[in-house]
Amino acid sequence: MTAVGIDAMEIWVGNLELDLPGTFAPAQGEDPGKYTKGLGLHSSSFPDSYEDIVTMGANAAHRLMDRKGLEPEDIGRIDVATESAFDNSKPVSTYIAGCLEQVYEGDFHHANKGERKFACISGTQSVNDAFNWIKSGRSRGRSALVIATDTALYARDDPGEATQGAGAVAMLISEDPSLVELSTEQGFGSADETDFLKPQQQFPSVDGKRSMQVYLARMREALEDYEAIAEDIHPDSFAYIPFHTPFPGMVRKAALLAYRHTSRDTDVEDSLAEEIGRQPRESEFEDRESYEDAVREYTDALAETETYQSWYEAVVEPTLSISREVGNWYTGSVHIARASALRHAYQNDVDLEGKTLGVGSYGSGAQAEVHAEYVQSGWREEIEAMNVEEQLDSRYDLTFEEYETIHDAHNHDLDTDIEALTTPENEFVFDGWGRMGERQYSYVE
Ligand code: COA
């Protein structure tokens, strides 16, 4: 059966940057350690006044198409995953296709376009949709463009303001992919939850602490579902585990849970038994509460072991490097975690071909998905071609006052006319409103 998966990816980072420990924490009267040690974040990326989900998505897709030598007729499907859409009817993919048609001769009139919504997991869902479309035989040899794009902004003084970010990831889903093949096995954990939502409002209502609990509960459920159809899994089954990363501190918690779960009844549990005992089994306890206390105690001890810490350093820590510099990208977040891992392997000359990634996606509301991906022979060239450092290094460093102004510029309830802080070059920009209230875009050389 032909392999289908991610052939190539590109990212587009918002052109501005907010230094969290250096600029944001002092202005909020907070200890910088909350960011560097607690949340695991150095900076957030922000959109300049001429940037939004369309410009960032179109810029990432343009880079990807140019690099792969693609024309619009090579693309049979454009799906956008976002939780920052500004239009309840016309999908963001049409705006992005309109942008791209300004710079290519052909058009996307025969491409099926859509928009996916399920909080941060919709990027992965769109990749799955593209995979299914190709596997079903309906693609006519064409590829799908999946774009995950978000401005993850929170209301001023909301606790979520600490974990903001903005950026887009464009992925090409094809047969015989160069980067990773997607497995057919998936595990889901899904329930009606109220942890993060935007009922007809721009900025989210979020119960951050609850969201962390829901993330862990749904991820565990997804892992159990995945185990039911995949072969026995072990902590060493995966070269890297990219998780959805609202902030790296969240992944620290998810990784520990995943390690405890996958090491149960394995040689890892046996070898740790002398040091920290065996994992508690519910049947050995009189009630649920004492069992849960024992699990907490075991988990705390596990986190301190050299065995766990060296696994985390090798398998999970490398997935966090981009996220630490850009904050939360919602739908794109798990995809930049994958890119971080592959970049780490490239920079450290790791031979990754044929190795397996375990991918843990999550969206509030809430759903988690666990699936495997197999690294393909062209991964090194693909990662080498991405310009992540260049984009991160060329961002404009905001003062706190500029941050306040730019936050207002993106607030849909405020009527502002704010000068851009950077000068766009070779990119799509937002340049005003049309007669029906549509946003309009142009390409700036
Ligand atoms: N040194 C070291 N660690 C510190 C610290 C310091 N000086 N100050 C705080 N910390 C730690 C805290 O102990 C905490 O870690 P823990 O969770 O392991 O206990 C972490 O830093 C965050 O501090 P906290 O006081 O809990 O921050 P907060 O009240 O501002 O809330 C979030 C943090 C993440 C809950 C909040 O930013 C939020 O809601 N973000 C949005 C999350 C989201 O969007 N979820 C939906 C998508 S999954």
Tab-separated table of N, CA and C in Angstrom, residues 7 16 50 57 102 113 124 170 232 263 266 299 330 341-342 350 353 358 369 381 389 404 422 425:
chain	number	residue	atom	x	y	z
A	7	ASP	N	4.731	15.525	3.358
A	7	ASP	CA	5.845	15.584	2.411
A	7	ASP	C	6.793	16.723	2.763
A	16	LEU	N	6.610	40.048	15.259
A	16	LEU	CA	6.983	40.712	16.505
A	16	LEU	C	7.244	39.672	17.590
A	50	TYR	N	-0.227	44.614	10.253
A	50	TYR	CA	-0.636	44.187	8.908
A	50	TYR	C	-0.693	42.659	8.783
A	57	GLY	N	-0.787	32.375	7.249
A	57	GLY	CA	-1.051	31.103	6.570
A	57	GLY	C	-0.621	31.148	5.110
A	102	GLN	N	-2.686	35.641	-6.325
A	102	GLN	CA	-2.054	36.906	-6.741
A	102	GLN	C	-0.615	36.687	-7.219
A	113	LYS	N	-11.996	23.286	-0.781
A	113	LYS	CA	-11.482	24.102	0.333
A	113	LYS	C	-12.412	23.998	1.545
A	124	THR	N	-4.390	18.599	13.409
A	124	THR	CA	-4.183	17.154	13.219
A	124	THR	C	-5.387	16.541	12.500
A	170	ALA	N	2.323	25.419	7.465
A	170	ALA	CA	1.748	24.867	6.225
A	170	ALA	C	2.367	23.492	5.993
A	232	ASP	N	2.057	-3.648	21.493
A	232	ASP	CA	2.436	-3.208	22.843
A	232	ASP	C	3.382	-2.033	22.753
A	263	SER	N	5.388	2.456	30.829
A	263	SER	CA	6.434	1.611	31.444
A	263	SER	C	5.841	0.546	32.367
A	266	THR	N	6.627	-3.452	32.272
A	266	THR	CA	7.766	-3.595	31.340
A	266	THR	C	9.056	-3.750	32.144
A	299	THR	N	4.452	8.695	41.159
A	299	THR	CA	4.762	9.571	40.019
A	299	THR	C	5.806	10.612	40.416
A	330	TYR	N	-1.768	27.301	19.110
A	330	TYR	CA	-3.018	26.549	19.048
A	330	TYR	C	-2.933	25.385	18.031
A	341	ALA	N	11.584	18.617	17.019
A	341	ALA	CA	12.246	17.321	17.215
A	341	ALA	C	13.117	16.978	16.008
A	342	LEU	N	12.567	17.152	14.821
A	342	LEU	CA	13.321	16.793	13.619
A	342	LEU	C	14.529	17.726	13.444
A	350	VAL	N	21.560	12.930	14.016
A	350	VAL	CA	20.935	11.658	14.401
A	350	VAL	C	20.393	10.982	13.142
A	353	GLU	N	15.994	7.998	9.907
A	353	GLU	CA	15.183	7.318	8.882
A	353	GLU	C	14.629	5.986	9.407
A	358	GLY	N	5.868	9.323	18.209
A	358	GLY	CA	4.529	9.161	18.803
A	358	GLY	C	3.953	10.554	18.963
A	369	GLU	N	-5.704	12.897	20.599
A	369	GLU	CA	-5.451	11.823	19.631
A	369	GLU	C	-3.995	11.406	19.737
A	381	GLU	N	16.729	16.662	4.176
A	381	GLU	CA	16.679	17.763	3.196
A	381	GLU	C	15.507	18.704	3.510
A	389	GLU	N	15.393	29.477	12.357
A	389	GLU	CA	16.249	30.429	13.100
A	389	GLU	C	16.149	31.825	12.520
A	404	GLU	N	1.291	46.672	24.441
A	404	GLU	CA	-0.083	47.091	24.774
A	404	GLU	C	-0.779	47.650	23.537
A	422	THR	N	7.166	47.079	11.852
A	422	THR	CA	8.146	46.509	10.924
A	422	THR	C	7.707	46.822	9.491
A	425	GLU	N	8.184	42.662	3.692
A	425	GLU	CA	9.007	42.446	2.496
A	425	GLU	C	8.736	41.049	1.965
